[in-house]
Amino acid sequence: MTLARAPSVASVVVAPGNAGCTQSGRGAVAPIARRALDINDPAAVVAAAKEEKIDLVVVGPEAPLCRGVVDALSAAGIAAFGPTAAAARLEGSKAYMKRFAKEQNIPTAPFVVTSDYAEAARFIDANPRARVVKADGLAGGKGAVVTSSVDEAKRAARDMLMGGRFGDAGRTVVVDALLEGVEMSVHVVTDGERYLVLPVARDYKRVGDGGEGPNTGGMGAIGPIVVDPKLMKRIEQEVIQPTLAGMREAGTPYRGVLYAGIMVAPDGTPNLLEHNVRFGDPETQVLVHLLDGDLAELMASVAAGELDEGAVAVGERHAMVVVAAADGYPGPPREGDLVGGMEQAAMQEGVRIVHAGTDLQGGALVTAGGRVLGVVAIGESAEQARTRAYRAAEKLSWPGIHFRRDIGT
Ligand code: AMP
Ligand code: GLY
């Protein structure tokens, strides 16, 4: 939807898309078409891009990036935004990322990488802080288990290494020391050398208010977060710059958007929790509403290897998103429920509803995933954005709808 609003864009094709891709939003929007496609199949993506005469392919999620969709597009002479498969390992393999961070002296939690349960157990026994167990491979954002005891940590390691939890992705694990502090999502858009720092956002990962309950893909986000310029400088110097330099040295320069999950320790150290090779969800719903200009032009400049920092500018406003989820989420969600209150929600001032897990059934909007809708609100202050978002979210209804009430507080 943001790309369809970009001045340089004449039309957008989304694959596979959701029910939101067939509805035009408010304001001038280029036509959006939906196309069924196996986005994890590089050859299929190349064929579709040729057929549709696409000028720029934006590869959004981590799975197709790790499968080499950008490599295949580039080989076919089609401009593509996103890292190559080799560079996407920063997210595709947590073991790779942690070893890379260590080599580059990027601050990160002490850890061990292992495929052997006995070794994981020894590390957990020997390190009173070793409480976080992560599947090495992609696990749909659910592969990190944060525990609070030796037994729980060992159980998580056993489930992955011996119980097949997360399948192949969990055959190797990273056991991490538990870090404390303030978490933030730092996104930079980069051509491999130069980079543009986007506004900092905070996402709310747990399902319940006050950070209770299991981790989710993200239940809401707010931005911009005010970050002390000295801290921002440290994040750039200690995390972002060494990452880009290290990737160049490795012969796998990183192009696209890099989203670093940072835990700022009480002593001010910006510890790298994770690198993601894509935009954060739902942070991006916030970020794109803070940017003026032409995101498509920015992405095209990166695809061409020449970052055009002037393509976008950060506006003077605040944005927030609250995610309305389906019954059961983050477990298996109930699907196919009629979405009520859409129009009333969307007509609230400063509000835009972003589709996630939705579909159309006989012309009616229904739930079709865990995170159903993102209610985005813009305001002159964080407080105004918050009031607006909740006013709109309250209008939505389906059986078992739930959302956090404390986003942005
Ligand atoms: P990841 O799967 O690595 O992206 O981690 C997902 C989430 O788990 C992070 O955003 C943090 O909230 C939490 N997390 C990961 N690693 C740690 C750690 N070492 N200490 C504390 N929390 C962590
Ligand atoms: N907001 C968490 C993620 O996109 O991974």
Short mmCIF file of C-alpha atoms and ligand atoms in Angstrom, two decimals:
data_model
loop_
_atom_site.label_atom_id
_atom_site.label_comp_id
_atom_site.label_asym_id
_atom_site.label_seq_id
_atom_site.Cartn_x
_atom_site.Cartn_y
_atom_site.Cartn_z
CA MET A 1 0.00 0.00 0.00
CA THR A 2 2.87 2.38 0.81
CA LEU A 3 4.53 1.55 -2.49
CA ALA A 4 1.25 2.15 -4.29
CA ARG A 5 1.22 5.63 -2.77
CA ALA A 6 4.79 6.41 -3.86
CA PRO A 7 4.84 9.09 -6.59
CA SER A 8 7.22 7.09 -8.80
CA VAL A 9 4.99 4.01 -8.87
CA ALA A 10 2.39 3.40 -11.60
CA SER A 11 1.16 0.00 -10.46
CA VAL A 12 1.86 -2.70 -7.90
CA VAL A 13 1.55 -6.48 -8.03
CA VAL A 14 1.54 -8.25 -4.66
CA ALA A 15 2.23 -11.95 -4.29
CA PRO A 16 0.50 -13.64 -2.63
CA GLY A 17 -1.08 -10.64 -0.86
CA ASN A 18 -4.18 -10.49 1.29
CA ALA A 19 -7.67 -9.02 1.14
CA GLY A 20 -6.23 -5.52 1.62
CA CYS A 21 -4.48 -5.69 -1.73
CA THR A 22 -7.71 -5.44 -3.67
CA GLN A 23 -9.13 -2.54 -1.77
CA SER A 24 -7.89 0.96 -2.47
CA GLY A 25 -7.02 2.99 0.57
CA ARG A 26 -7.54 6.66 1.13
CA GLY A 27 -5.62 9.13 -0.99
CA ALA A 28 -4.19 8.60 -4.43
CA VAL A 29 -3.14 5.00 -4.83
CA ALA A 30 -1.75 3.25 -7.88
CA PRO A 31 -3.68 0.14 -8.87
CA ILE A 32 -2.78 -2.97 -6.86
CA ALA A 33 -3.18 -6.46 -8.25
CA ARG A 34 -2.81 -9.73 -6.43
CA ARG A 35 -1.03 -12.71 -7.89
CA ALA A 36 -0.87 -16.26 -6.63
CA LEU A 37 2.77 -17.31 -6.60
CA ASP A 38 5.16 -19.52 -4.66
CA ILE A 39 7.38 -16.69 -3.49
CA ASN A 40 9.96 -19.15 -2.16
CA ASP A 41 10.62 -20.48 -5.66
CA PRO A 42 13.24 -18.21 -7.28
CA ALA A 43 12.48 -19.40 -10.83
CA ALA A 44 8.76 -18.81 -10.38
CA VAL A 45 9.37 -15.29 -9.07
CA VAL A 46 11.64 -14.49 -12.01
CA ALA A 47 9.07 -15.81 -14.50
CA ALA A 48 6.27 -13.80 -12.89
CA ALA A 49 8.36 -10.63 -12.82
CA LYS A 50 9.11 -11.02 -16.53
CA GLU A 51 5.51 -11.69 -17.41
CA GLU A 52 4.26 -8.68 -15.45
CA LYS A 53 7.13 -6.50 -16.77
CA ILE A 54 8.12 -5.52 -13.23
CA ASP A 55 10.73 -2.76 -12.89
CA LEU A 56 11.57 -3.40 -9.24
CA VAL A 57 10.90 -6.47 -7.13
CA VAL A 58 10.80 -5.85 -3.38
CA VAL A 59 11.42 -9.16 -1.66
CA GLY A 60 9.79 -8.73 1.72
CA PRO A 61 10.04 -11.81 3.93
CA GLU A 62 13.14 -13.64 5.14
CA ALA A 63 12.30 -17.04 3.64
CA PRO A 64 12.49 -16.06 -0.06
CA LEU A 65 15.56 -13.92 0.69
CA CYS A 66 17.30 -16.93 2.23
CA ARG A 67 16.22 -19.05 -0.75
CA GLY A 68 18.06 -16.74 -3.14
CA VAL A 69 15.18 -14.97 -4.82
CA VAL A 70 17.20 -11.75 -5.07
CA ASP A 71 20.17 -13.66 -6.54
CA ALA A 72 17.92 -15.17 -9.20
CA LEU A 73 16.30 -11.84 -10.08
CA SER A 74 19.67 -10.12 -10.34
CA ALA A 75 21.01 -12.91 -12.56
CA ALA A 76 18.00 -12.35 -14.82
CA GLY A 77 18.73 -8.62 -14.98
CA ILE A 78 15.69 -7.62 -12.90
CA ALA A 79 16.21 -4.95 -10.24
CA ALA A 80 15.54 -6.37 -6.77
CA PHE A 81 15.51 -4.86 -3.29
CA GLY A 82 16.87 -7.16 -0.61
CA PRO A 83 20.03 -9.06 0.33
CA THR A 84 21.45 -12.07 -1.51
CA ALA A 85 21.03 -15.50 0.04
CA ALA A 86 24.60 -15.35 1.38
CA ALA A 87 23.96 -12.01 3.09
CA ALA A 88 20.52 -13.13 4.31
CA ARG A 89 22.27 -15.73 6.50
CA LEU A 90 22.45 -12.94 9.09
CA GLU A 91 18.86 -13.90 9.83
CA GLY A 92 18.68 -17.35 8.25
CA SER A 93 21.24 -18.80 10.65
CA LYS A 94 21.44 -17.51 14.18
CA ALA A 95 24.64 -19.50 14.64
CA TYR A 96 26.19 -17.66 11.69
CA MET A 97 25.04 -14.31 13.05
CA LYS A 98 26.43 -14.95 16.54
CA ARG A 99 29.81 -16.14 15.24
CA PHE A 100 29.93 -13.17 12.88
CA ALA A 101 29.13 -10.77 15.74
CA LYS A 102 31.91 -12.29 17.81
CA GLU A 103 34.44 -12.00 14.99
CA GLN A 104 33.50 -8.39 14.37
CA ASN A 105 33.52 -7.48 18.08
CA ILE A 106 29.85 -6.53 17.95
CA PRO A 107 28.45 -6.59 21.50
CA THR A 108 26.14 -9.58 21.91
CA ALA A 109 25.18 -12.00 24.68
CA PRO A 110 27.70 -14.75 25.58
CA PHE A 111 26.58 -17.92 23.80
CA VAL A 112 27.31 -21.41 22.64
CA VAL A 113 26.36 -22.98 19.31
CA THR A 114 25.79 -26.71 19.38
CA SER A 115 23.92 -29.64 17.87
CA ASP A 116 24.64 -31.80 20.89
CA TYR A 117 22.20 -31.75 23.79
CA ALA A 118 24.87 -32.70 26.35
CA GLU A 119 26.94 -29.69 25.36
CA ALA A 120 23.93 -27.37 25.57
CA ALA A 121 23.11 -28.76 29.02
CA ARG A 122 26.70 -28.28 30.22
CA PHE A 123 26.63 -24.64 29.08
CA ILE A 124 23.29 -24.09 30.83
CA ASP A 125 24.61 -25.67 34.05
CA ALA A 126 27.84 -23.68 33.95
CA ASN A 127 26.32 -20.29 33.13
CA PRO A 128 23.68 -19.04 35.52
CA ARG A 129 22.46 -16.61 32.85
CA ALA A 130 22.18 -19.11 29.97
CA ARG A 131 18.42 -19.05 29.69
CA VAL A 132 17.62 -18.28 26.06
CA VAL A 133 17.49 -21.14 23.57
CA LYS A 134 17.16 -20.42 19.87
CA ALA A 135 16.68 -22.63 16.87
CA ASP A 136 19.47 -21.89 14.40
CA GLY A 137 17.23 -21.77 11.33
CA LEU A 138 14.09 -19.91 10.37
CA ALA A 139 11.11 -20.71 12.55
CA GLY A 140 8.58 -18.07 11.61
CA GLY A 141 9.74 -15.71 14.34
CA LYS A 142 8.96 -18.26 17.05
CA GLY A 143 12.35 -19.94 17.31
CA ALA A 144 13.67 -18.06 20.35
CA VAL A 145 12.56 -19.42 23.71
CA VAL A 146 13.25 -17.17 26.67
CA THR A 147 13.14 -19.20 29.89
CA SER A 148 13.56 -18.45 33.57
CA SER A 149 15.19 -21.57 35.01
CA VAL A 150 17.86 -24.17 34.34
CA ASP A 151 15.20 -26.84 33.88
CA GLU A 152 13.13 -24.84 31.42
CA ALA A 153 16.20 -23.90 29.41
CA LYS A 154 17.30 -27.54 29.24
CA ARG A 155 13.82 -28.63 28.26
CA ALA A 156 13.77 -26.09 25.42
CA ALA A 157 17.16 -27.33 24.20
CA ARG A 158 16.02 -30.94 24.45
CA ASP A 159 12.78 -30.23 22.58
CA MET A 160 14.72 -28.71 19.72
CA LEU A 161 17.78 -30.98 19.56
CA MET A 162 16.09 -34.27 20.39
CA GLY A 163 12.36 -33.69 20.06
CA GLY A 164 12.28 -32.23 16.58
CA ARG A 165 10.64 -28.98 17.65
CA PHE A 166 11.11 -26.56 14.72
CA GLY A 167 12.26 -29.48 12.55
CA ASP A 168 15.57 -28.98 10.72
CA ALA A 169 15.73 -25.37 11.93
CA GLY A 170 16.20 -26.71 15.48
CA ARG A 171 18.89 -29.32 14.75
CA THR A 172 21.43 -26.75 15.85
CA VAL A 173 20.75 -24.29 18.65
CA VAL A 174 22.22 -21.13 20.04
CA VAL A 175 22.10 -20.93 23.82
CA ASP A 176 22.32 -17.30 24.82
CA ALA A 177 22.85 -15.54 28.12
CA LEU A 178 19.70 -13.68 29.10
CA LEU A 179 20.16 -9.96 28.65
CA GLU A 180 18.28 -7.28 30.45
CA GLY A 181 17.62 -3.72 29.46
CA VAL A 182 15.61 -1.74 26.97
CA GLU A 183 14.84 -3.29 23.60
CA MET A 184 14.61 -1.31 20.37
CA SER A 185 14.30 -1.98 16.67
CA VAL A 186 16.84 -0.15 14.54
CA HIS A 187 16.29 -0.25 10.78
CA VAL A 188 18.84 0.94 8.26
CA VAL A 189 18.47 0.96 4.49
CA THR A 190 21.83 0.29 2.87
CA ASP A 191 23.54 -0.23 -0.47
CA GLY A 192 26.26 -2.19 1.31
CA GLU A 193 28.42 0.78 2.08
CA ARG A 194 26.31 3.82 2.83
CA TYR A 195 23.26 3.56 5.01
CA LEU A 196 20.25 5.57 6.08
CA VAL A 197 18.99 5.13 9.65
CA LEU A 198 15.19 5.07 9.84
CA PRO A 199 13.29 6.25 12.93
CA VAL A 200 13.66 3.90 15.88
CA ALA A 201 10.59 1.92 16.83
CA ARG A 202 9.64 -0.26 19.75
CA ASP A 203 7.65 -3.41 19.25
CA TYR A 204 5.65 -5.35 21.80
CA LYS A 205 6.41 -9.02 21.37
CA ARG A 206 4.45 -10.72 24.13
CA VAL A 207 0.80 -11.47 23.64
CA GLY A 208 -0.44 -9.92 26.88
CA ASP A 209 -0.45 -6.54 28.58
CA GLY A 210 2.63 -5.72 30.61
CA GLY A 211 4.70 -8.19 28.59
CA GLU A 212 2.92 -11.27 29.93
CA GLY A 213 2.39 -14.50 28.05
CA PRO A 214 4.17 -16.11 25.13
CA ASN A 215 6.13 -14.33 22.40
CA THR A 216 4.29 -13.46 19.20
CA GLY A 217 5.32 -12.00 15.89
CA GLY A 218 4.54 -8.61 17.43
CA MET A 219 1.35 -7.17 18.92
CA GLY A 220 2.01 -3.51 18.31
CA ALA A 221 4.65 -0.86 17.82
CA ILE A 222 5.24 2.82 18.33
CA GLY A 223 7.70 5.35 17.01
CA PRO A 224 9.73 7.37 16.90
CA ILE A 225 11.39 6.34 20.16
CA VAL A 226 13.56 9.13 21.49
CA VAL A 227 17.12 7.80 21.54
CA ASP A 228 19.99 9.71 23.10
CA PRO A 229 22.24 10.78 20.18
CA LYS A 230 25.27 9.32 22.00
CA LEU A 231 23.55 5.94 22.20
CA MET A 232 22.52 6.15 18.55
CA LYS A 233 26.13 6.83 17.65
CA ARG A 234 27.26 3.79 19.61
CA ILE A 235 24.64 1.63 17.86
CA GLU A 236 25.95 2.80 14.50
CA GLN A 237 29.62 2.43 15.40
CA GLU A 238 29.40 -0.80 17.36
CA VAL A 239 26.65 -2.67 15.50
CA ILE A 240 25.67 -1.25 12.12
CA GLN A 241 29.05 -0.22 10.70
CA PRO A 242 30.91 -3.39 11.73
CA THR A 243 28.08 -5.48 10.29
CA LEU A 244 28.25 -3.79 6.90
CA ALA A 245 32.06 -3.81 6.92
CA GLY A 246 32.20 -7.47 7.96
CA MET A 247 29.78 -8.48 5.23
CA ARG A 248 31.87 -6.64 2.64
CA GLU A 249 35.03 -8.34 3.92
CA ALA A 250 33.32 -11.72 3.74
CA GLY A 251 32.61 -11.05 0.08
CA THR A 252 28.87 -10.96 0.73
CA PRO A 253 28.02 -7.26 0.86
CA TYR A 254 24.67 -6.53 2.44
CA ARG A 255 22.08 -4.60 0.45
CA GLY A 256 18.51 -3.88 1.44
CA VAL A 257 17.05 -3.14 4.82
CA LEU A 258 18.81 -4.42 7.91
CA TYR A 259 16.76 -4.51 11.08
CA ALA A 260 18.85 -4.92 14.20
CA GLY A 261 17.12 -5.94 17.42
CA ILE A 262 19.10 -4.19 20.14
CA MET A 263 18.99 -4.63 23.90
CA VAL A 264 20.50 -1.59 25.57
CA ALA A 265 22.07 -2.76 28.83
CA PRO A 266 21.81 -0.65 31.99
CA ASP A 267 25.46 0.39 31.43
CA GLY A 268 24.54 1.68 27.96
CA THR A 269 26.03 -1.15 25.88
CA PRO A 270 23.95 -1.76 22.75
CA ASN A 271 23.85 -5.55 22.61
CA LEU A 272 22.80 -7.13 19.35
CA LEU A 273 20.01 -9.65 20.00
CA GLU A 274 19.26 -10.48 16.40
CA HIS A 275 19.67 -9.27 12.87
CA ASN A 276 16.71 -9.44 10.55
CA VAL A 277 17.21 -9.06 6.83
CA ARG A 278 13.84 -7.43 6.20
CA PHE A 279 11.51 -4.83 7.63
CA GLY A 280 10.08 -5.56 11.07
CA ASP A 281 6.47 -6.49 11.42
CA PRO A 282 4.64 -4.58 12.86
CA GLU A 283 7.30 -1.84 13.21
CA THR A 284 7.08 -1.12 9.51
CA GLN A 285 3.45 -0.08 9.74
CA VAL A 286 4.78 2.66 12.02
CA LEU A 287 7.93 3.47 10.03
CA VAL A 288 6.26 4.01 6.68
CA HIS A 289 3.84 6.44 8.29
CA LEU A 290 6.74 8.49 9.64
CA LEU A 291 8.43 8.85 6.27
CA ASP A 292 7.66 11.40 3.59
CA GLY A 293 8.94 11.13 0.05
CA ASP A 294 9.20 8.09 -2.17
CA LEU A 295 10.05 4.75 -0.59
CA ALA A 296 10.06 3.05 -4.00
CA GLU A 297 12.73 5.45 -5.20
CA LEU A 298 14.81 4.72 -2.10
CA MET A 299 14.50 0.98 -2.74
CA ALA A 300 15.28 1.35 -6.44
CA SER A 301 18.43 3.30 -5.55
CA VAL A 302 19.57 0.48 -3.27
CA ALA A 303 18.84 -2.13 -5.92
CA ALA A 304 21.02 -0.09 -8.29
CA GLY A 305 23.79 0.03 -5.67
CA GLU A 306 23.68 3.80 -5.12
CA LEU A 307 21.75 4.76 -2.00
CA ASP A 308 19.72 7.93 -2.58
CA GLU A 309 19.30 9.24 0.96
CA GLY A 310 17.23 12.17 -0.24
CA ALA A 311 14.42 9.95 -1.55
CA VAL A 312 12.70 10.00 1.85
CA ALA A 313 12.60 12.36 4.81
CA VAL A 314 11.40 11.82 8.35
CA GLY A 315 8.21 13.76 9.10
CA GLU A 316 7.46 15.51 12.39
CA ARG A 317 4.83 13.14 13.77
CA HIS A 318 4.21 10.03 15.79
CA ALA A 319 2.70 6.75 14.71
CA MET A 320 1.46 3.68 16.44
CA VAL A 321 0.03 0.34 15.45
CA VAL A 322 -2.03 -2.01 17.55
CA VAL A 323 -2.45 -5.51 16.17
CA ALA A 324 -5.90 -7.06 16.41
CA ALA A 325 -5.40 -10.83 16.63
CA ALA A 326 -7.58 -13.86 16.12
CA ASP A 327 -8.78 -16.17 18.87
CA GLY A 328 -6.02 -18.62 19.78
CA TYR A 329 -3.09 -16.55 18.53
CA PRO A 330 -0.11 -17.04 19.02
CA GLY A 331 -1.26 -20.67 18.97
CA PRO A 332 -3.16 -21.94 15.95
CA PRO A 333 -5.66 -19.17 15.21
CA ARG A 334 -9.35 -19.56 14.54
CA GLU A 335 -10.00 -18.54 10.93
CA GLY A 336 -12.92 -17.67 8.69
CA ASP A 337 -14.72 -15.32 11.10
CA LEU A 338 -16.49 -12.31 9.68
CA VAL A 339 -14.64 -9.05 10.43
CA GLY A 340 -17.03 -6.47 11.85
CA GLY A 341 -16.61 -2.74 12.33
CA MET A 342 -14.08 -2.20 9.54
CA GLU A 343 -15.71 0.93 8.17
CA GLN A 344 -16.26 2.58 11.53
CA ALA A 345 -12.67 1.81 12.51
CA ALA A 346 -11.18 3.09 9.26
CA MET A 347 -13.07 6.39 9.36
CA GLN A 348 -11.55 7.47 12.68
CA GLU A 349 -9.33 10.50 12.34
CA GLY A 350 -5.67 9.79 11.55
CA VAL A 351 -6.29 6.06 11.23
CA ARG A 352 -5.42 3.55 8.56
CA ILE A 353 -6.18 -0.14 8.80
CA VAL A 354 -3.50 -2.47 7.44
CA HIS A 355 -4.46 -5.99 6.47
CA ALA A 356 -2.41 -8.96 7.60
CA GLY A 357 -4.30 -12.24 8.07
CA THR A 358 -7.44 -11.42 6.08
CA ASP A 359 -9.23 -12.90 3.11
CA LEU A 360 -12.39 -12.36 1.13
CA GLN A 361 -15.09 -15.04 1.23
CA GLY A 362 -18.01 -14.37 -1.09
CA GLY A 363 -17.13 -10.68 -0.98
CA ALA A 364 -17.04 -10.57 2.83
CA LEU A 365 -13.91 -9.81 4.82
CA VAL A 366 -12.93 -12.71 7.07
CA THR A 367 -10.07 -13.58 9.42
CA ALA A 368 -7.39 -15.75 7.80
CA GLY A 369 -4.42 -15.73 10.13
CA GLY A 370 -3.21 -14.97 13.64
CA ARG A 371 -2.54 -11.29 13.32
CA VAL A 372 -5.60 -10.13 11.42
CA LEU A 373 -5.43 -6.34 11.16
CA GLY A 374 -3.02 -3.61 12.13
CA VAL A 375 -4.73 -0.47 13.33
CA VAL A 376 -2.32 2.35 12.51
CA ALA A 377 -2.79 5.86 13.82
CA ILE A 378 -0.79 9.01 13.25
CA GLY A 379 -0.73 11.90 15.70
CA GLU A 380 1.09 15.08 16.57
CA SER A 381 2.07 13.39 19.81
CA ALA A 382 2.49 9.79 20.86
CA GLU A 383 -0.50 10.25 23.14
CA GLN A 384 -2.70 11.44 20.28
CA ALA A 385 -1.63 8.55 18.07
CA ARG A 386 -2.41 6.18 20.91
CA THR A 387 -5.87 7.59 21.62
CA ARG A 388 -6.74 7.44 17.95
CA ALA A 389 -5.50 3.88 17.47
CA TYR A 390 -7.48 2.55 20.42
CA ARG A 391 -10.61 4.46 19.45
CA ALA A 392 -10.48 2.66 16.11
CA ALA A 393 -9.46 -0.75 17.47
CA GLU A 394 -12.49 -0.76 19.78
CA LYS A 395 -14.77 -0.66 16.74
CA LEU A 396 -13.46 -3.95 15.34
CA SER A 397 -15.16 -7.18 16.20
CA TRP A 398 -14.98 -10.92 15.60
CA PRO A 399 -15.29 -13.85 17.99
CA GLY A 400 -12.25 -13.98 20.24
CA ILE A 401 -10.64 -10.76 18.95
CA HIS A 402 -7.83 -9.64 21.24
CA PHE A 403 -5.30 -6.85 21.30
CA ARG A 404 -2.96 -5.36 23.86
CA ARG A 405 -4.18 -2.27 25.70
CA ASP A 406 -0.76 -1.00 26.68
CA ILE A 407 0.95 -0.29 23.36
CA GLY A 408 2.84 2.98 23.58
CA THR A 409 2.67 3.35 27.34
P1 AMP B 1 15.23 -13.69 18.05
O1 AMP B 1 14.46 -14.91 17.67
O2 AMP B 1 16.69 -13.87 18.18
O3 AMP B 1 14.81 -12.65 17.08
O4 AMP B 1 14.70 -13.18 19.46
C1 AMP B 1 13.35 -12.88 19.66
C2 AMP B 1 13.17 -12.10 20.93
O5 AMP B 1 13.61 -12.87 22.05
C3 AMP B 1 14.00 -10.82 21.02
O6 AMP B 1 13.39 -9.74 20.37
C4 AMP B 1 14.08 -10.61 22.52
O7 AMP B 1 12.89 -10.03 23.02
C5 AMP B 1 14.20 -12.01 23.03
N1 AMP B 1 15.61 -12.37 23.19
C6 AMP B 1 16.43 -12.93 22.28
N2 AMP B 1 17.66 -13.12 22.76
C7 AMP B 1 17.66 -12.66 24.01
C8 AMP B 1 18.65 -12.56 25.04
N3 AMP B 1 19.89 -13.00 24.89
N4 AMP B 1 18.27 -12.01 26.21
C9 AMP B 1 17.01 -11.57 26.40
N5 AMP B 1 16.03 -11.64 25.48
C10 AMP B 1 16.34 -12.18 24.30
N1 GLY B 2 8.80 -7.30 15.05
C1 GLY B 2 9.49 -8.52 15.05
C2 GLY B 2 9.90 -8.99 13.74
O1 GLY B 2 9.51 -8.47 12.71
O2 GLY B 2 10.68 -9.93 13.69
#
